[in-house]
mmCIF file of C-alpha atoms and ligand atoms in Angstrom:
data_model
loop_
_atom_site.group_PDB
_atom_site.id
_atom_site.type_symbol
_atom_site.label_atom_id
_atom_site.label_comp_id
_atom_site.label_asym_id
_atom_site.label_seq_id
_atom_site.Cartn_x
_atom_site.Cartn_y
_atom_site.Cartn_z
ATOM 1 C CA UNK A 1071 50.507 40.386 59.907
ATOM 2 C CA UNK A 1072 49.337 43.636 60.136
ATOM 3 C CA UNK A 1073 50.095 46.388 57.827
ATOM 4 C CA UNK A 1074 50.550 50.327 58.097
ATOM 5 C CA UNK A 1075 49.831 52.938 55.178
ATOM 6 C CA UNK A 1076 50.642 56.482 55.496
ATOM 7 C CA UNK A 1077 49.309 58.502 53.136
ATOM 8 C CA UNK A 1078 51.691 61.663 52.603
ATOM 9 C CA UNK A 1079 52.449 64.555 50.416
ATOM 10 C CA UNK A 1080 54.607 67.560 50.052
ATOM 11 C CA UNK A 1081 51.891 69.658 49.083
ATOM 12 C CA UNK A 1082 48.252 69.605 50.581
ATOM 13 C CA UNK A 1083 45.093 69.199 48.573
ATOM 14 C CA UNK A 1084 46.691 66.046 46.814
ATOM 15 C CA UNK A 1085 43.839 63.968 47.574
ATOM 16 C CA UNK A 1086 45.590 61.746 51.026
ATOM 17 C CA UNK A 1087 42.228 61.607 52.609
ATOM 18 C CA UNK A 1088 39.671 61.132 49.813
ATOM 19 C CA UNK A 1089 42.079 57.867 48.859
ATOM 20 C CA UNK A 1090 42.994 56.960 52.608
ATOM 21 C CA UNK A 1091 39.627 56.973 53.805
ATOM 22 C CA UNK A 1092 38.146 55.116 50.393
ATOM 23 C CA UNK A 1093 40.627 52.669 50.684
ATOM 24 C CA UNK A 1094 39.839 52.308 54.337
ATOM 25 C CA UNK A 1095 35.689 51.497 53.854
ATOM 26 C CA UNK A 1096 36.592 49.293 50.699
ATOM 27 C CA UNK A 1097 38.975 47.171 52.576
ATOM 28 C CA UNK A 1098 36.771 46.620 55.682
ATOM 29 C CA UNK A 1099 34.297 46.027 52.962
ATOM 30 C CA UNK A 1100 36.286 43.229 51.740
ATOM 31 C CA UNK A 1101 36.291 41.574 54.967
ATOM 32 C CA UNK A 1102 39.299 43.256 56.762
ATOM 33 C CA UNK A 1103 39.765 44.872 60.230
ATOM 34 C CA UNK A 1104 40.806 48.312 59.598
ATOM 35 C CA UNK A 1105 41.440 51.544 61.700
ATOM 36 C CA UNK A 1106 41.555 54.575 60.157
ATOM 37 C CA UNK A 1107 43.786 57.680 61.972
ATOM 38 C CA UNK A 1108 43.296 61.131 61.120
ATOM 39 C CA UNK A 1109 46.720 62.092 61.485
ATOM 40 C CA UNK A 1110 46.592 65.627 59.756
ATOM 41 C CA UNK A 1111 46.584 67.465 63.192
ATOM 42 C CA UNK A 1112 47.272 70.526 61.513
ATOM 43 C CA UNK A 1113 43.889 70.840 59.211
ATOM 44 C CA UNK A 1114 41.763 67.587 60.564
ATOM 45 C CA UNK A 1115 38.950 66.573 58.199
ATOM 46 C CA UNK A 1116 38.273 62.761 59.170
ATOM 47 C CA UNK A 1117 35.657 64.558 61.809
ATOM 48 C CA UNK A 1118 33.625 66.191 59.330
ATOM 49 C CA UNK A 1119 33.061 63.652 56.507
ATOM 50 C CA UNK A 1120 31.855 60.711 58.930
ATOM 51 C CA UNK A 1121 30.268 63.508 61.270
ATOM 52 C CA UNK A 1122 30.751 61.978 64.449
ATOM 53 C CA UNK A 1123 32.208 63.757 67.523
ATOM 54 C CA UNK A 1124 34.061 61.051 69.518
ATOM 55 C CA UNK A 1125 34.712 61.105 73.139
ATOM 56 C CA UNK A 1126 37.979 61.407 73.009
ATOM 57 C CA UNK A 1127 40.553 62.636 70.665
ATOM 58 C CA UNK A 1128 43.910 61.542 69.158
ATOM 59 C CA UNK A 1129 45.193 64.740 70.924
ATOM 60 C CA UNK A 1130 43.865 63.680 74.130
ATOM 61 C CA UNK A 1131 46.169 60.427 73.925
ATOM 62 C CA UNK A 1132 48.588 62.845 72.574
ATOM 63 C CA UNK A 1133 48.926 64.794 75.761
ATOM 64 C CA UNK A 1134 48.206 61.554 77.957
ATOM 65 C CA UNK A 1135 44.526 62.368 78.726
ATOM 66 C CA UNK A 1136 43.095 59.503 77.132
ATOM 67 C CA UNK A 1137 44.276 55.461 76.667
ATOM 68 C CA UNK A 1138 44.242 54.380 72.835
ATOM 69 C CA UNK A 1139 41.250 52.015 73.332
ATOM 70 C CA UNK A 1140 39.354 54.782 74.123
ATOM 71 C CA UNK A 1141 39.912 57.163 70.866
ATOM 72 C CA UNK A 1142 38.185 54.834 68.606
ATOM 73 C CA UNK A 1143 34.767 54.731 67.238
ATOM 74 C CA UNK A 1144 33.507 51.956 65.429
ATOM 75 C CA UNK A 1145 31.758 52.686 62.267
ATOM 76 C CA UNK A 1146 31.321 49.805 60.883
ATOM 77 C CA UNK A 1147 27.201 49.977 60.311
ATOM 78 C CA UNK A 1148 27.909 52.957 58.377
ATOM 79 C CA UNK A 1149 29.059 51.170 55.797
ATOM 80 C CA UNK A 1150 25.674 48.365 55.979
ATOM 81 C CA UNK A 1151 23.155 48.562 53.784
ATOM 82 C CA UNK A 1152 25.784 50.397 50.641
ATOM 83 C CA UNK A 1153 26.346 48.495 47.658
ATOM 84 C CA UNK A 1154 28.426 45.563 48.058
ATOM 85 C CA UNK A 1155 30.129 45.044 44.653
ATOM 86 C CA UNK A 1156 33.339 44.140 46.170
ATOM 87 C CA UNK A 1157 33.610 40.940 48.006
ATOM 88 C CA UNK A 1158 36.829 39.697 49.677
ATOM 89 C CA UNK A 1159 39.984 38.505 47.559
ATOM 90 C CA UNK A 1160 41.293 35.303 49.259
ATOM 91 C CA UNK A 1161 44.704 36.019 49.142
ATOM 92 C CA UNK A 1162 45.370 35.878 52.815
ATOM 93 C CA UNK A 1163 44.302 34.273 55.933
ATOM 94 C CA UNK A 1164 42.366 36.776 57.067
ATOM 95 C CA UNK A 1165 38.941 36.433 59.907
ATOM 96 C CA UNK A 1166 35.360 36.916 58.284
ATOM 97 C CA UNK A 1167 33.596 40.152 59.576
ATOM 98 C CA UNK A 1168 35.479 43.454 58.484
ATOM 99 C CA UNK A 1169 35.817 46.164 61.293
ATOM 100 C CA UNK A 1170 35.840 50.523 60.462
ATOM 101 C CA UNK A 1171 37.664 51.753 63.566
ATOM 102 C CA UNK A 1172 38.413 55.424 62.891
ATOM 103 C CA UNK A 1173 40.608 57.946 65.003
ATOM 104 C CA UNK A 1174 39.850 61.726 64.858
ATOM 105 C CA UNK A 1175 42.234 64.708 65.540
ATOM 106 C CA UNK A 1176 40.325 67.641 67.419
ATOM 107 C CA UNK A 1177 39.962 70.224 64.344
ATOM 108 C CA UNK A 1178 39.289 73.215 66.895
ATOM 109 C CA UNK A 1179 42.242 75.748 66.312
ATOM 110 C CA UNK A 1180 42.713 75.676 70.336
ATOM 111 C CA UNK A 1181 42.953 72.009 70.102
ATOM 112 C CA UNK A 1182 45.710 71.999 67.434
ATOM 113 C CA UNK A 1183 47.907 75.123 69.069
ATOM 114 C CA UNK A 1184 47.882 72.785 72.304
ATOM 115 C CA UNK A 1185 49.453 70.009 70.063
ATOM 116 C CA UNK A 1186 51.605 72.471 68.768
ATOM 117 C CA UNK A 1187 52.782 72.925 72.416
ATOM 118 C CA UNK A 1188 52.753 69.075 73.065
ATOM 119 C CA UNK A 1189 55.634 68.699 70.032
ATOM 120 C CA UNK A 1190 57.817 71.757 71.456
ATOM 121 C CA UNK A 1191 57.738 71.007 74.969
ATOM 122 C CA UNK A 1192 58.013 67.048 75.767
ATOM 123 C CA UNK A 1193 60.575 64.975 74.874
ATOM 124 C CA UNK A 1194 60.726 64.270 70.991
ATOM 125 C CA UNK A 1195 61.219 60.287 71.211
ATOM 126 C CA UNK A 1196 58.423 60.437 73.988
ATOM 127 C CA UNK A 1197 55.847 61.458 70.840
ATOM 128 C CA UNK A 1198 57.227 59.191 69.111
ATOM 129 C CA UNK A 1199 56.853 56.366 71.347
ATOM 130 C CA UNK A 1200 53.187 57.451 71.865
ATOM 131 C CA UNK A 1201 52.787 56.697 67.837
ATOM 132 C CA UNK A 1202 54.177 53.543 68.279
ATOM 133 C CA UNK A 1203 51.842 52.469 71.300
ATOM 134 C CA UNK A 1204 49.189 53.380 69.087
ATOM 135 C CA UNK A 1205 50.088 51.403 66.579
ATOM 136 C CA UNK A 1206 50.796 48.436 68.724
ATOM 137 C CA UNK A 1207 47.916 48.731 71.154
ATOM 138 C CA UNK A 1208 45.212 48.477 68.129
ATOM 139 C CA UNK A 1209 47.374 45.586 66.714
ATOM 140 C CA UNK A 1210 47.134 43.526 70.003
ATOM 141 C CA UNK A 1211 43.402 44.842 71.127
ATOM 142 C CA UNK A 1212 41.540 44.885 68.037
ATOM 143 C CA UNK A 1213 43.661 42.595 66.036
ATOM 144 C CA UNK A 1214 43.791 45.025 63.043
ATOM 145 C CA UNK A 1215 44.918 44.239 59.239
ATOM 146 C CA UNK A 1216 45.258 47.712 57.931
ATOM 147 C CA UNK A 1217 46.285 51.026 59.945
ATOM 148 C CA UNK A 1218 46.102 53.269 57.079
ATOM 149 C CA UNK A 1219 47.088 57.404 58.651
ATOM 150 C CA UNK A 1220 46.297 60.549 56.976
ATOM 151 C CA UNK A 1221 49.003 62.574 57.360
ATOM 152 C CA UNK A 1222 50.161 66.177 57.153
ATOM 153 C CA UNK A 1223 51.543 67.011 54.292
ATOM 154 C CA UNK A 1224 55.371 68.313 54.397
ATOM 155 C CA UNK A 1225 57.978 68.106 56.553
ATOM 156 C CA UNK A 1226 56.352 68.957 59.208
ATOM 157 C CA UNK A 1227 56.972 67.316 62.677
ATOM 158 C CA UNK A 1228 53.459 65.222 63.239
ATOM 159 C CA UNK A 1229 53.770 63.809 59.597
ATOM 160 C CA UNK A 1230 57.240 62.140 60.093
ATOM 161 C CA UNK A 1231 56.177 60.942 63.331
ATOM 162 C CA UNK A 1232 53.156 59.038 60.962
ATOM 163 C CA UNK A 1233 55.867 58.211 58.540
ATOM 164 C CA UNK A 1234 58.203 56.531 61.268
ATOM 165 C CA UNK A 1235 55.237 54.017 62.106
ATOM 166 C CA UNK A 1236 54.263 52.934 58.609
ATOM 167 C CA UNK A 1237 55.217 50.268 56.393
ATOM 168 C CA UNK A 1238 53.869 51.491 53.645
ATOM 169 C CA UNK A 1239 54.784 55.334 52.457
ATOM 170 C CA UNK A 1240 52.095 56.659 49.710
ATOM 171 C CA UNK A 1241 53.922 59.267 48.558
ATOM 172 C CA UNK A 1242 50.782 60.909 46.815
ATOM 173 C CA UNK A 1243 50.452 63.776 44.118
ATOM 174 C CA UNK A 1244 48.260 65.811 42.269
ATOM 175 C CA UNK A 1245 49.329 66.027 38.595
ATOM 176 C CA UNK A 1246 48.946 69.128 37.289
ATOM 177 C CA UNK A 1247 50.018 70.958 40.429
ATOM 178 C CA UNK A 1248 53.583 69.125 41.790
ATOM 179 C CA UNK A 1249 56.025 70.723 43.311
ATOM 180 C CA UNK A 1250 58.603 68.919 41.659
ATOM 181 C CA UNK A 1251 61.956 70.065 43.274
ATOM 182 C CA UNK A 1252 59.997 70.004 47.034
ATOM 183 C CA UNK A 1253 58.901 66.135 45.997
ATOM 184 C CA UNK A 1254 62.267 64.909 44.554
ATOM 185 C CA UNK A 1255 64.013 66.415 48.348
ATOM 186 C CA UNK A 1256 61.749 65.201 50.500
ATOM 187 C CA UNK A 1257 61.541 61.599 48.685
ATOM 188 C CA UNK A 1258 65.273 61.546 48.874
ATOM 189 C CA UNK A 1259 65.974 62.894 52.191
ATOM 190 C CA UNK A 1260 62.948 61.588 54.175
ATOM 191 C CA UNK A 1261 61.737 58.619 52.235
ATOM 192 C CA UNK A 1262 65.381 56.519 51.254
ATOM 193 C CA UNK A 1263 65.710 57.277 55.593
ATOM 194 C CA UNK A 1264 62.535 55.243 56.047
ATOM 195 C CA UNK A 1265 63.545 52.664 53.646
ATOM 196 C CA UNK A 1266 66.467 51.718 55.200
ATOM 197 C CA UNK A 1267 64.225 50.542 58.659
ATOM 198 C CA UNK A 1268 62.223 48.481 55.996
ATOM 199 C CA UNK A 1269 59.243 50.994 55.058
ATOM 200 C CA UNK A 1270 58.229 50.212 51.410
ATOM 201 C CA UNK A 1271 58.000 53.865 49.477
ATOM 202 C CA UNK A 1272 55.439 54.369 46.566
ATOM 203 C CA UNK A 1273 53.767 57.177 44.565
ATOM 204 C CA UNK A 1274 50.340 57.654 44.185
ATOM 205 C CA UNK A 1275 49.871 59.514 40.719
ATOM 206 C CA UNK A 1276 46.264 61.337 41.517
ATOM 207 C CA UNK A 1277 44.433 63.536 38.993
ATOM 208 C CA UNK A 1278 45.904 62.319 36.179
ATOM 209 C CA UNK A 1279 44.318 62.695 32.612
ATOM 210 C CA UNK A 1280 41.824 60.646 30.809
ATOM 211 C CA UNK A 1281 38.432 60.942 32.311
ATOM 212 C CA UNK A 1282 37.931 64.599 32.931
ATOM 213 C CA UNK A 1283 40.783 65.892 31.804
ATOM 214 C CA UNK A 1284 41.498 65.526 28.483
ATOM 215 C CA UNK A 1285 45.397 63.859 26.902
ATOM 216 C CA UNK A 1286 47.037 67.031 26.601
ATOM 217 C CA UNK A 1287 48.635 67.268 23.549
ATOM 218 C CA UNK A 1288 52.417 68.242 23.999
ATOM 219 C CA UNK A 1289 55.715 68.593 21.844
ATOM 220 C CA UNK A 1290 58.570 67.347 23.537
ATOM 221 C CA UNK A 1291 60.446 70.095 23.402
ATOM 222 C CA UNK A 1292 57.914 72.327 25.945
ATOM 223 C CA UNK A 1293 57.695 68.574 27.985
ATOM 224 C CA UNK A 1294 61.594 69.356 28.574
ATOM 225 C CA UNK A 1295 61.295 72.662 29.901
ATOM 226 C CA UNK A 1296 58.456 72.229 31.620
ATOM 227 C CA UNK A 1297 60.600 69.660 33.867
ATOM 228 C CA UNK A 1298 62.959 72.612 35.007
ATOM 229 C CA UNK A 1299 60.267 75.620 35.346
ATOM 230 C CA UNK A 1300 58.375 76.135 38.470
ATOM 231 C CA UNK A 1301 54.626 77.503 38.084
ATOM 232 C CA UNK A 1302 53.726 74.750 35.235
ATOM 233 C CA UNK A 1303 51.136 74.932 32.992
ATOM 234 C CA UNK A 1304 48.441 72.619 34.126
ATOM 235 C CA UNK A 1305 48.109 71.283 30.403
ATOM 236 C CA UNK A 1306 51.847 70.390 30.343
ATOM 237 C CA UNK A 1307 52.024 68.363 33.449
ATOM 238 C CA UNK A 1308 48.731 66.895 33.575
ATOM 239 C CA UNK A 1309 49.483 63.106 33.117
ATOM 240 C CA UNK A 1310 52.345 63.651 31.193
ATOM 241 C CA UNK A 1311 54.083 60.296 31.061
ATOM 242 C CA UNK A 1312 57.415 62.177 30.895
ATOM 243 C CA UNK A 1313 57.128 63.733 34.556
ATOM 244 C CA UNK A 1314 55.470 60.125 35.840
ATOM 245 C CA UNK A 1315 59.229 58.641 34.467
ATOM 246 C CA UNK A 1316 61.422 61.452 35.284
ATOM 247 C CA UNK A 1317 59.455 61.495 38.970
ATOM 248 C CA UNK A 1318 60.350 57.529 39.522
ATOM 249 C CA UNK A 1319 63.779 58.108 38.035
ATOM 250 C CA UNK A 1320 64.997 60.648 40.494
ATOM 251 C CA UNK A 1321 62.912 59.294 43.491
ATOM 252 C CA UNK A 1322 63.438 54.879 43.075
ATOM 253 C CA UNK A 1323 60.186 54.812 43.891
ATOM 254 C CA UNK A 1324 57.796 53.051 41.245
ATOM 255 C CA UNK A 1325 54.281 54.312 40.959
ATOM 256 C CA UNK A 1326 51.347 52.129 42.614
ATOM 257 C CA UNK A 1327 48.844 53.821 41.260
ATOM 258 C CA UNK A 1328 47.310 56.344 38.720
ATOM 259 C CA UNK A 1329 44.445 57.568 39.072
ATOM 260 C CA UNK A 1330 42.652 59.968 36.765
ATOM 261 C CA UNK A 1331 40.776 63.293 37.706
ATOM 262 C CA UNK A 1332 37.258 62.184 38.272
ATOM 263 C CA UNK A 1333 35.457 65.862 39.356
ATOM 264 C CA UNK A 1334 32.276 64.106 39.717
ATOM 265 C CA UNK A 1335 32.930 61.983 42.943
ATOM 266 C CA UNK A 1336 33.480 66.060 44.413
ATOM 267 C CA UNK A 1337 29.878 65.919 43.941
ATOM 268 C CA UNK A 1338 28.471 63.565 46.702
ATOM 269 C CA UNK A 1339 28.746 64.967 49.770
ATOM 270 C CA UNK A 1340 29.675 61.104 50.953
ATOM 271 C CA UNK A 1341 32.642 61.103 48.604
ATOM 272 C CA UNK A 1342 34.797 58.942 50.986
ATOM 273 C CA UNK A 1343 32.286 56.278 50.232
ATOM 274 C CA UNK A 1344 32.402 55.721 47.003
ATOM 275 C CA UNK A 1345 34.389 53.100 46.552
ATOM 276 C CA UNK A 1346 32.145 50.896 47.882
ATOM 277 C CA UNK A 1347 28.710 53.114 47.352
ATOM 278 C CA UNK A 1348 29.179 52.965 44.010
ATOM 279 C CA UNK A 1349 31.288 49.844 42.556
ATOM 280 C CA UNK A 1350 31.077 50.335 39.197
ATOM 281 C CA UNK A 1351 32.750 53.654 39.117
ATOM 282 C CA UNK A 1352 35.553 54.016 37.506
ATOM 283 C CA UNK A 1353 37.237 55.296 40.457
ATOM 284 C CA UNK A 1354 36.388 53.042 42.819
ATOM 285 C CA UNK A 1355 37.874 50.490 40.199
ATOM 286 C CA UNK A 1356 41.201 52.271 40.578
ATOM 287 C CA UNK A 1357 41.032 52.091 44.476
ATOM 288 C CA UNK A 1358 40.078 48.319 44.159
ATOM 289 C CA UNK A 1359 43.053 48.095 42.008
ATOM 290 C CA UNK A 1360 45.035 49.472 44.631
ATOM 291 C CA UNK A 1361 43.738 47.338 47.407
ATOM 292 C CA UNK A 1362 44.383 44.245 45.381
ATOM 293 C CA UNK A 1363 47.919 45.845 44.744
ATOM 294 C CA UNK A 1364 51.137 43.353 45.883
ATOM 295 C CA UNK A 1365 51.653 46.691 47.606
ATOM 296 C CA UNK A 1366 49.047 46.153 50.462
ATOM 297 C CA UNK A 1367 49.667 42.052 50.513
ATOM 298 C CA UNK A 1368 49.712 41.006 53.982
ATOM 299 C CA UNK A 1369 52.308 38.425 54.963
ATOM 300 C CA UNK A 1370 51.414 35.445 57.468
HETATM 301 N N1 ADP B 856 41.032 61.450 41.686
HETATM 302 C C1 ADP B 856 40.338 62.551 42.009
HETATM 303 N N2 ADP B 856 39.484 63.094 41.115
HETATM 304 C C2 ADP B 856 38.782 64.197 41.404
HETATM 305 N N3 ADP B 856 38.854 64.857 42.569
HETATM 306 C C3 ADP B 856 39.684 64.361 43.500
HETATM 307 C C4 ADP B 856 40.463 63.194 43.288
HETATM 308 N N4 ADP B 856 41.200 62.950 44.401
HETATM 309 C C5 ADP B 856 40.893 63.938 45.267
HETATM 310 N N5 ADP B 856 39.989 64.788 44.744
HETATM 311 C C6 ADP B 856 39.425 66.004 45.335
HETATM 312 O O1 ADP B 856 40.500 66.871 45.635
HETATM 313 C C7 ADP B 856 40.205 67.620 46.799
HETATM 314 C C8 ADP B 856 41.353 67.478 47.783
HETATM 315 O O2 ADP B 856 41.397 66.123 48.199
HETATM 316 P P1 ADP B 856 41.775 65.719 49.679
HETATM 317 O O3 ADP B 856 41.609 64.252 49.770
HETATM 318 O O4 ADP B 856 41.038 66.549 50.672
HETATM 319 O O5 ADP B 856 43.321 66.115 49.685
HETATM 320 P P2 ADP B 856 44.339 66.172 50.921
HETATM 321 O O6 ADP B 856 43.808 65.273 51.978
HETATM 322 O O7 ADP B 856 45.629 65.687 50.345
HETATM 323 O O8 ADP B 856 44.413 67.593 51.336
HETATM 324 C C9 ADP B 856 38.877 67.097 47.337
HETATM 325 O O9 ADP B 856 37.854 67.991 46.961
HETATM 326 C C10 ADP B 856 38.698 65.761 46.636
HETATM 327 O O10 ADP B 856 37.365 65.495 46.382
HETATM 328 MG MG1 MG B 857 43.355 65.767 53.962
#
């Protein structure tokens, strides 16, 4: 069966497309068919790490100027000739032969005002049911395990379209630099909506402390105030177990992964590759973590 991620956030920069698009080339790695969708139509970025200018857009299916088949690209030879540290867990039935198929959003600012127009002016289930086609059209023509989006972050009207689609909600955030109040509402008004239709919430702790950034060192006392206070000190929040417990408390949602701040993979200018360009970082340990996650299992 196939399986949907959406990476989301209430705040941008939290690190949705670094993780979306390293878990994407690690699990095709492994053996898995896997598309890739840029849906951050607001600030697009897919485009610019793999460099490729595709034919056609997710906006032109959008605004019915292209079929779904014809938005994808195939990338899988990018990935050939990388290191291959990772080799397929056998936990499912899947084929041998993993498959990159990624779909960009237009990042020209024309482009996304059209979109903008798309969302006000046609029907709002209409939209909708175009995010469902795709879904269902790269399920039954390319026989996909993993959709995995990148989304917009907020509340915005293209990310909850994502979020309706998914099965999978990676709630994701950058310790250090929550917005703690905006996270809790939207996790209880947005998420618990999606959960009800059988989506499967989870956070996505990124930045945390222990590689770069060092334990921080906090009374308790501060720790409690610093829950309450907006404009945090980084050094109070930054993977302060405390916020991890109170954030799962108030949201139900357990944490599926942790990741620490690793500033170095900011470095390579191929940094969605890492995972599988380099194996034997710690990061891409974390991301193998998370593909091997009960989270991502896919049923028969
Ligand atoms: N675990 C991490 N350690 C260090 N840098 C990270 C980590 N995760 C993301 N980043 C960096 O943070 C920045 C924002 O990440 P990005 O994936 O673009 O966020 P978003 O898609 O949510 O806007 C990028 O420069 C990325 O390299
Ligand atoms: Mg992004």
């Amino acid at each position: 069966m196939t399986q949907c991620i959406a990476f989301h956030s209430y705040k941008g920069g939290t690190g949705k497309t670094t993780l979306a698009a390293n878990l994407a080339v690690l699990l095709a790695r492994r053996g898995y068919r896997v598309s890739l969708l840029d849906l951050d139509v607001y600030a697009p970025s897919l485009q610019a790490y793999f460099e490729i200018t595709p034919a056609n857009w997710i906006n032109d299916f959008l605004a019915d100027n292209a079929d779904a088949e014809n938005i994808l690209v195939d990338v899988t030879s990018t990935l050939d000739g990388l290191a291959h540290g990772n080799s397929r867990s056998g936990n499912s039935g899947q084929k041998n032969g993993g498959r990159l198929l990624l779909g960009f959003s237009n990042p020209k600012k024309e482009e996304i005002h059209k979109l903008e127009g798309i969302g006000g002016k046609q029907d709002k289930l209409q939209l909708l049911r175009k995010f469902i086609q795709l879904r269902e059209e790269l399920i039954s023509t390319h026989n996909i395990d993993y959709v995995i989006l990148d989304t917009s972050p907020g509340i915005r009207y293209w990310s909850i379209n994502a979020l309706a689609v998914a099965d999978r909600l990676f709630l994701t955030l950058k310790m250090g630099d929550i917005d703690i109040d905006g996270t809790i509402k939207m996790a209880n008004e947005i998420y618990t909506s999606f959960a009800k239709f059988g989506a499967k919430p989870y956070l996505v702790l990124n930045r945390v402390h222990g590689y770069c950034v060092p334990n921080p060192s906090v009374h308790s006392s501060s720790k409690a105030n610093a829950l309450h206070t907006s404009g945090l000190d980084v050094a109070e929040q930054t993977g302060d177990p405390d916020i991890a417990d109170m954030l799962t408390s108030q949201t139900k949602m357990s944490v599926v992964s942790a990741i620490p701040c690793y500033c170095d993979i900011q470095f390579s200018r191929k940094e969605f590759l890492t995972a599988i360009k380099y194996p034997d970082h710690p990061f891409s340990m974390k991301i193998t973590e998370l593909a091997s996650s009960d989270s991502l299992r896919l049923s028969n």
